[in-house]
Amino acid sequence: MSSSSHFRTSSDRSDRSDDEKNIGRVDIYNADLPADPDAHLTAAEKAEIDRKLVRKLDIQLIPWLCMLYLLSFLDRTNIGNAKIGGLQKSLGNMSTGKYNAALSIFFVSYALFEPLANVLLKRMRPSIFIPIIMYEYPSQLQVPLLIIKRVIWGACMTSMGYVQNWNGLMTARFFLGLAEAGLYPGVNYFLSCWYKRSEFGVRAAIFFSAAAVSGSFGGLLAAAITKMGGLGGRPGWAWIFILEGLLTIVFGILSFFFVHDFPDTATFLTEQDRARVIRRLKLDNQSSAEHEEFKMAYFWSAVKDWKMYMGMFIYMGADMPLYAFSLFLPSIVSGMGYKDATTAQLMTVPPYACAAVLTIIVGIYADRTGRRGLCNIFIPMIGVAGFGMLLGSNQPHVKYAGTFLGALGIYPCIANTISWVSNNIEGSYKRGIVLGFVIGWGNINGIVSSNIFFQAPQYTVGHATIMAYMTASLVLGSTLMHFLLKRENAARLAGKRDYLVEGLSKKEAEALGDNRPDFLYTT
């Protein structure tokens, strides 16, 4: 009997929700489903065990990863705080063009290394990859080498506090991008291997909210650190790099003990809990929790998938504005008339704090409703309005209000877009490759972010470019993606894709990933 014979008729499907239809058919395709360790329990008892298991995962996985990303985003964007602290003047009156080039060089190395990073994360161990970013499979003889590599990212940051000229700054920024590459797509892919699709979005949102928190924290920290100017013969802006780099080194070393591996090998889980995690993911139409050997077929499957290219187009509409906003917000605020460096640093804090809260709210809403596409369509409109206020007004208070709306329209869309793409790609290597390309392409557009703010204090080109990106890529791109996915779901529910599994075994059907007829997309 072919696999397709297990499907219900179209009339059977029409009167139930998408989730009910999916759950009813999932066992047909899930080969090697682990035995249920809770089969003897009641439904209420199973639900309680599942709730405690998810809470255990949250406690073990989320806080430390958030701290790492906070440091990552702090290290890549604190150059904006250093700028209003006197960076350009100290390095030989560096021109605006050279300063923008120093911003751009980070994104070159950072973006080019992204796709490879996710493949290596799967092939190696996250507990080794995430702390060190650079790769060596561990052995007793390699432990000292691993400890040295673990501090490369922080060392690059610290070295920026000792540069004497533009060439030194360019070199440090290039290697900082290389060292940080892989963390954001790697962690999002890593989390997608632990949580169900309906649980992933809020975790990705909480993780990414660390970027907004880093903006607030960075402004406060920079305001305090710049007071150290003259200590040790270093200017205040240099101490921003030195102290934040040293902090990163400390957390890099500690991460060796706090970052875990994938569910099938995680040491903090009991054997029963490992079975529960793998089982709940398989019942959610995911196979990413278990070991999978890399094959080039996964790469070709990714690059042939139209959803990857739509994801790249949509994500650049969020990522370019994100970097433009975070790199230049101190300069924008300073241009409003808040000339004192400390005041300008402190004024950058509230917009980020508000963005962090909305990011989590949108993550919770999208998880509960599955309406990730609609969030991506309407939330950016808030940001477009905010940058319109920055573009069209000369009143400091109006412009400052615009920075709030700008942050609110950008930050939630980063996590929501990545969750949306991840939800709709099945197969661990394929998902990792797709996320690497999507995030890598978004970061390449960081080069655009670095070169559009050059008309102080109005920054007409900068604000207009951000509005164009958000409107074309985020709003219109998400609208198109939403309707294409809905159309494909309708075809699958009508049985028009059942032919894809005719004559296939369970294992062969499972290997189809998101091309399986029972895999319903998140729209």
XYZ file of C-alpha atoms in Angstrom:
523
model
C 0.000 0.000 0.000
C 1.405 3.389 -0.926
C 1.804 6.113 1.655
C -0.724 8.256 -0.114
C -3.446 5.709 0.611
C -3.364 6.767 4.246
C -4.715 10.228 3.412
C -8.260 11.189 4.184
C -10.569 12.512 1.517
C -10.852 16.209 0.800
C -14.198 16.360 2.558
C -12.666 14.846 5.698
C -10.068 17.618 5.755
C -12.323 20.559 5.178
C -14.015 20.712 8.584
C -10.941 20.661 10.858
C -8.123 23.080 11.682
C -4.755 22.815 9.941
C -3.123 21.634 13.177
C -5.668 18.854 13.661
C -5.239 17.682 10.086
C -1.462 17.660 10.439
C -1.392 15.787 13.765
C -3.784 13.146 12.502
C -1.457 12.185 9.660
C 1.997 12.642 11.151
C 2.710 9.046 12.236
C 2.487 7.901 8.640
C 5.792 9.612 7.884
C 7.716 9.579 11.159
C 9.981 6.574 10.939
C 11.719 5.395 14.110
C 9.462 7.370 16.442
C 10.806 6.847 19.988
C 8.632 4.872 22.369
C 6.426 7.053 24.541
C 7.821 6.872 28.112
C 4.538 8.347 29.376
C 2.134 6.034 27.541
C 0.671 4.785 30.832
C -0.226 8.299 32.047
C -3.398 10.319 31.612
C -3.559 13.243 29.184
C -3.421 15.725 32.075
C -0.343 14.038 33.543
C 1.365 14.038 30.141
C 0.630 17.741 29.706
C 2.170 18.520 33.089
C 5.320 16.536 32.271
C 5.584 18.329 28.915
C 5.193 21.722 30.594
C 7.960 20.941 33.063
C 10.189 19.642 30.258
C 9.824 22.859 28.228
C 10.520 24.934 31.333
C 13.665 22.874 31.939
C 14.808 23.504 28.358
C 14.159 27.231 28.728
C 16.201 27.485 31.919
C 19.119 25.507 30.493
C 19.267 27.025 27.006
C 17.891 30.556 26.781
C 19.572 32.804 29.399
C 23.183 32.089 28.478
C 22.531 32.307 24.738
C 20.847 35.681 25.292
C 23.899 36.900 27.180
C 26.192 35.822 24.339
C 24.089 37.637 21.761
C 23.872 40.740 23.935
C 27.680 40.829 23.977
C 27.861 40.088 20.265
C 25.557 42.946 19.292
C 27.179 45.254 21.818
C 30.606 44.572 20.312
C 29.576 45.141 16.707
C 27.609 48.376 17.301
C 29.473 50.145 20.100
C 31.566 51.884 17.454
C 28.552 54.233 17.118
C 28.944 55.169 20.791
C 32.707 55.532 20.318
C 32.123 57.904 17.415
C 30.320 60.519 19.484
C 32.967 59.959 22.175
C 35.681 61.301 19.838
C 36.860 58.278 17.812
C 37.177 60.103 14.488
C 39.119 63.033 15.933
C 41.541 60.781 17.833
C 42.399 58.746 14.743
C 43.702 61.651 12.701
C 40.409 63.420 12.024
C 39.091 60.399 10.155
C 36.752 61.380 7.312
C 33.133 60.254 7.180
C 33.984 58.048 4.197
C 36.726 56.219 6.104
C 34.508 55.831 9.146
C 31.758 54.289 6.998
C 34.328 51.971 5.407
C 35.283 50.748 8.892
C 31.624 49.964 9.516
C 31.278 48.183 6.159
C 34.310 45.897 6.470
C 32.714 44.107 9.415
C 29.776 42.984 7.270
C 31.992 41.618 4.498
C 33.676 38.979 6.657
C 30.589 38.472 8.814
C 28.206 37.777 5.926
C 30.513 35.624 3.789
C 31.116 33.156 6.602
C 27.445 32.779 7.668
C 26.248 29.882 5.421
C 29.276 27.711 6.218
C 28.897 28.390 9.923
C 25.526 26.643 10.243
C 26.769 23.509 8.495
C 29.741 23.373 10.840
C 27.496 23.910 13.854
C 25.595 20.741 12.960
C 28.709 18.717 12.153
C 30.578 19.809 15.276
C 29.292 20.293 18.798
C 27.388 23.494 19.737
C 29.128 23.458 23.127
C 32.403 23.875 21.226
C 31.219 25.885 18.207
C 29.190 28.610 19.924
C 31.795 29.651 22.508
C 34.740 29.679 20.115
C 33.055 30.263 16.725
C 36.235 28.857 15.142
C 36.295 25.076 14.733
C 38.377 22.251 16.147
C 36.857 18.977 17.290
C 37.992 18.470 20.879
C 40.595 16.087 22.161
C 42.713 16.127 25.283
C 45.614 17.733 23.410
C 43.430 20.439 21.895
C 41.911 21.854 25.102
C 44.530 24.648 25.472
C 43.990 25.541 21.812
C 40.230 25.700 22.339
C 40.628 28.070 25.273
C 42.816 30.341 23.144
C 40.349 30.318 20.261
C 37.449 31.007 22.574
C 38.796 34.467 23.335
C 39.438 35.553 19.716
C 36.140 37.410 19.456
C 36.770 39.344 22.684
C 40.396 39.931 21.761
C 39.373 41.552 18.464
C 37.070 43.846 20.411
C 39.717 44.752 22.980
C 42.303 45.458 20.269
C 40.073 48.201 18.853
C 40.824 50.208 21.979
C 44.515 50.304 21.043
C 44.355 51.158 17.344
C 46.335 54.230 16.297
C 44.938 54.853 12.835
C 42.278 53.945 10.285
C 44.192 50.926 8.988
C 44.281 49.382 12.448
C 40.566 49.990 12.925
C 39.790 48.358 9.558
C 41.829 45.271 10.441
C 40.213 44.858 13.859
C 36.694 45.266 12.440
C 37.348 42.679 9.712
C 38.468 40.029 12.180
C 35.658 40.912 14.561
C 33.179 40.115 11.780
C 34.935 36.832 11.058
C 34.906 35.830 14.727
C 31.239 36.707 15.289
C 29.961 35.046 12.098
C 27.698 32.124 12.825
C 26.404 33.081 16.254
C 22.986 34.490 15.304
C 22.023 31.998 12.561
C 23.700 29.231 14.536
C 21.721 29.852 17.697
C 18.417 30.235 15.827
C 19.060 26.957 14.031
C 20.157 25.373 17.316
C 16.949 26.449 19.085
C 14.838 25.145 16.194
C 16.304 21.700 16.957
C 14.901 21.837 20.501
C 11.454 23.412 20.260
C 8.261 22.747 18.340
C 7.366 25.200 15.606
C 4.627 26.724 17.774
C 7.171 27.295 20.577
C 10.142 28.529 18.582
C 9.060 32.077 17.776
C 8.895 33.445 21.313
C 12.268 31.851 22.154
C 13.808 33.423 19.049
C 12.193 36.732 20.039
C 13.565 36.556 23.586
C 16.987 35.669 22.189
C 16.947 38.544 19.704
C 15.561 40.991 22.267
C 19.089 40.815 23.695
C 20.090 42.980 20.717
C 17.655 45.683 21.781
C 18.741 45.316 25.398
C 22.351 45.676 24.253
C 21.392 49.009 22.704
C 20.052 50.227 26.027
C 22.880 48.678 27.993
C 25.437 49.974 25.504
C 24.241 53.542 25.843
C 24.333 53.420 29.629
C 27.693 51.662 29.685
C 29.236 54.031 27.160
C 28.029 57.053 29.122
C 29.821 55.724 32.214
C 32.965 54.408 30.499
C 33.719 57.603 28.583
C 34.265 59.245 31.982
C 37.448 57.147 32.165
C 39.048 59.236 29.423
C 42.721 59.855 30.200
C 43.140 56.793 32.392
C 46.209 54.868 31.266
C 46.724 57.443 28.552
C 43.702 56.146 26.615
C 40.727 58.294 25.513
C 37.232 57.480 26.766
C 36.091 55.886 23.502
C 39.016 53.422 23.677
C 37.943 52.214 27.101
C 34.517 51.326 25.624
C 36.237 48.780 23.372
C 38.740 47.559 25.976
C 36.312 46.897 28.832
C 33.550 45.428 26.696
C 36.097 43.213 24.942
C 37.446 41.926 28.247
C 33.887 41.168 29.364
C 33.352 39.145 26.187
C 36.529 37.135 26.831
C 35.319 36.177 30.317
C 31.938 35.018 29.037
C 33.592 33.189 26.139
C 35.598 31.079 28.559
C 32.595 30.391 30.794
C 30.490 29.380 27.783
C 32.422 26.144 27.464
C 30.551 25.012 30.596
C 27.128 26.555 29.883
C 26.388 25.790 26.204
C 24.752 22.428 25.505
C 24.648 20.121 22.490
C 21.702 18.673 20.549
C 18.818 16.786 22.261
C 20.024 13.276 21.438
C 23.326 13.871 23.288
C 22.502 16.614 25.823
C 23.928 15.628 29.204
C 21.498 17.701 31.281
C 18.599 15.500 30.106
C 17.755 12.059 31.415
C 17.312 9.232 28.924
C 13.539 9.563 29.258
C 13.655 13.331 28.718
C 15.777 12.875 25.597
C 13.149 10.490 24.237
C 10.416 12.996 25.095
C 12.177 15.874 23.297
C 12.849 13.826 20.167
C 9.342 12.379 20.152
C 7.607 15.756 20.521
C 9.681 17.184 17.661
C 8.920 14.256 15.372
C 5.222 14.569 16.145
C 5.599 18.221 15.122
C 6.932 17.088 11.731
C 10.562 17.783 12.639
C 13.561 15.463 12.483
C 16.242 17.949 13.508
C 16.832 16.614 16.997
C 18.818 13.592 15.889
C 22.168 13.088 14.216
C 22.190 13.418 10.457
C 25.115 12.924 8.100
C 25.883 15.802 5.771
C 25.234 15.265 2.068
C 25.532 17.713 -0.800
C 21.913 16.870 -1.586
C 20.917 18.998 1.406
C 22.789 21.972 -0.022
C 21.151 21.606 -3.431
C 17.746 21.128 -1.819
C 18.237 24.431 -0.006
C 19.417 26.479 -2.988
C 16.580 25.143 -5.158
C 13.914 26.112 -2.626
C 12.041 29.291 -3.563
C 11.324 29.954 0.113
C 15.010 30.599 0.755
C 15.124 33.418 -1.791
C 11.897 34.927 -0.533
C 13.319 34.756 2.982
C 16.487 36.527 1.833
C 14.487 39.298 0.188
C 12.243 39.791 3.219
C 15.051 39.622 5.766
C 17.165 42.289 4.100
C 14.207 44.640 4.611
C 14.642 44.171 8.354
C 18.403 43.694 8.699
C 19.605 46.727 6.743
C 17.398 49.094 8.788
C 18.455 47.294 11.974
C 22.142 48.025 11.448
C 21.540 51.521 10.138
C 19.494 52.300 13.236
C 21.862 50.721 15.771
C 25.057 52.102 14.237
C 23.827 55.655 13.765
C 21.258 56.218 16.522
C 23.840 57.971 18.735
C 24.710 60.283 15.828
C 21.026 60.873 15.014
C 20.272 61.779 18.635
C 23.364 63.975 18.821
C 22.169 65.806 15.696
C 18.876 66.656 17.385
C 20.687 69.149 19.581
C 21.825 66.902 22.416
C 25.451 67.844 21.910
C 26.796 66.608 25.226
C 28.150 63.094 24.566
C 26.853 61.643 27.840
C 23.346 63.027 27.292
C 23.274 61.711 23.724
C 24.380 58.249 24.932
C 21.647 58.159 27.573
C 18.951 59.348 25.148
C 19.528 56.214 23.032
C 18.397 53.918 25.863
C 14.533 54.247 25.900
C 13.868 53.388 22.199
C 15.788 50.119 22.578
C 13.972 49.206 25.788
C 10.579 49.656 24.127
C 11.705 47.612 21.113
C 12.798 44.724 23.356
C 9.343 44.555 24.961
C 7.453 44.626 21.648
C 9.770 41.982 20.170
C 8.756 39.519 22.883
C 5.059 40.433 22.638
C 5.070 39.806 18.882
C 6.909 36.522 19.414
C 4.249 35.317 21.856
C 1.404 36.431 19.589
C 2.901 34.825 16.473
C 3.515 31.535 18.293
C -0.040 31.351 19.583
C -1.734 32.340 16.332
C 0.735 31.183 13.664
C 0.232 34.533 11.897
C 3.887 35.318 11.332
C 3.243 36.694 7.867
C 0.641 39.175 9.077
C 3.014 40.369 11.815
C 5.666 40.965 9.162
C 3.213 42.914 7.042
C 1.828 45.308 9.657
C 4.599 45.820 12.244
C 7.033 47.446 9.722
C 4.453 50.117 8.984
C 5.139 51.509 12.468
C 8.813 51.861 11.527
C 8.033 53.481 8.180
C 5.965 56.099 10.018
C 8.822 56.672 12.463
C 11.437 57.253 9.785
C 8.954 59.486 7.988
C 8.905 61.648 11.126
C 12.711 61.719 11.179
C 12.758 62.631 7.510
C 10.055 65.268 7.513
C 10.489 67.168 10.772
C 13.078 69.532 12.198
C 11.612 69.488 15.701
C 13.872 67.557 18.127
C 10.955 66.106 20.117
C 9.185 64.888 16.966
C 12.401 63.361 15.648
C 13.071 61.668 18.976
C 9.535 60.192 18.949
C 10.351 58.928 15.464
C 13.289 56.932 16.818
C 10.872 55.058 19.108
C 8.592 54.139 16.208
C 11.602 53.223 14.081
C 12.878 50.772 16.693
C 9.390 49.324 17.247
C 8.993 48.674 13.529
C 12.384 47.002 13.030
C 13.315 44.801 15.960
C 10.237 42.504 16.152
C 10.567 41.725 12.428
C 14.088 40.304 12.766
C 13.117 37.474 15.113
C 9.726 36.969 13.457
C 11.247 36.604 9.979
C 13.829 34.069 11.134
C 11.135 32.110 12.994
C 8.938 32.190 9.895
C 11.684 30.879 7.629
C 12.732 28.239 10.165
C 9.149 27.026 10.651
C 8.827 26.347 6.940
C 12.089 24.470 6.318
C 12.453 20.869 7.491
C 15.641 18.833 7.651
C 18.430 19.904 9.967
C 21.136 20.583 7.381
C 18.741 22.167 4.913
C 17.361 24.481 7.597
C 20.869 25.401 8.701
C 21.950 26.211 5.144
C 18.806 28.225 4.414
C 19.147 30.253 7.623
C 22.820 30.839 6.834
C 22.000 32.248 3.401
C 19.051 34.306 4.642
C 20.972 35.875 7.511
C 24.178 36.165 5.488
C 22.389 38.082 2.727
C 20.751 40.301 5.307
C 24.131 41.101 6.791
C 25.654 41.887 3.391
C 23.073 44.664 3.278
C 24.759 45.989 6.395
C 27.243 47.461 3.924
C 24.387 49.633 2.666
C 23.570 50.584 6.267
C 27.118 51.814 6.774
C 27.104 54.211 3.830
C 23.782 56.052 3.789
C 24.160 58.403 6.758
C 26.324 61.271 5.546
C 24.135 64.385 5.579
C 24.097 65.383 9.240
C 21.873 66.331 10.904
C 18.947 65.583 8.515
C 20.322 62.305 7.081
C 17.782 62.496 4.253
C 19.299 59.664 2.187
C 19.613 57.406 5.208
C 16.031 57.731 6.426
C 14.576 57.513 2.892
C 16.605 54.378 2.091
C 15.400 52.661 5.259
C 11.778 53.485 4.403
C 12.236 52.042 0.903
C 13.781 48.822 2.227
C 11.044 48.284 4.805
C 8.221 48.986 2.369
C 9.499 46.924 -0.567
C 11.128 43.977 1.188
C 9.313 43.635 4.494
C 5.767 44.749 3.720
C 5.394 43.755 0.061
C 7.736 40.738 0.260
C 5.933 39.345 3.302
C 2.569 39.885 1.630
C 3.649 37.834 -1.384
C 5.162 35.084 0.788
C 2.005 34.902 2.922
C -0.290 34.296 -0.044
C 2.065 31.832 -1.771
C 2.252 29.697 1.379
C -1.512 29.792 1.867
C -2.010 28.655 -1.709
C 0.406 25.747 -1.256
C -1.290 24.680 2.001
C -4.642 24.652 0.210
C -3.195 22.409 -2.499
C -1.805 19.966 0.061
C -5.040 19.816 2.027
C -6.914 19.142 -1.207
C -4.673 16.121 -1.853
C -2.923 17.644 -4.880
C 0.540 16.772 -3.522
C -0.218 13.198 -2.418
C 1.512 11.812 -5.495
C 4.871 12.828 -4.033
C 4.791 9.951 -1.522
C 3.306 7.216 -3.709
C 5.333 4.044 -3.353
C 7.653 5.476 -0.698
C 8.512 3.894 2.633
C 8.082 5.803 5.892
C 11.779 6.648 5.966
C 11.775 7.824 2.351
C 8.668 9.943 2.955
C 10.221 11.506 6.044
C 13.322 12.390 4.015
C 11.180 14.674 1.829
C 11.163 17.174 4.707
C 8.951 20.180 4.026
C 7.999 18.717 0.627
C 5.925 16.036 2.361
C 2.209 16.418 1.581
C 1.368 16.457 5.296
C 3.757 19.330 6.091
C 1.624 22.467 6.380
C 3.404 25.799 6.166
C 3.190 28.555 8.765
C 1.681 31.527 6.987
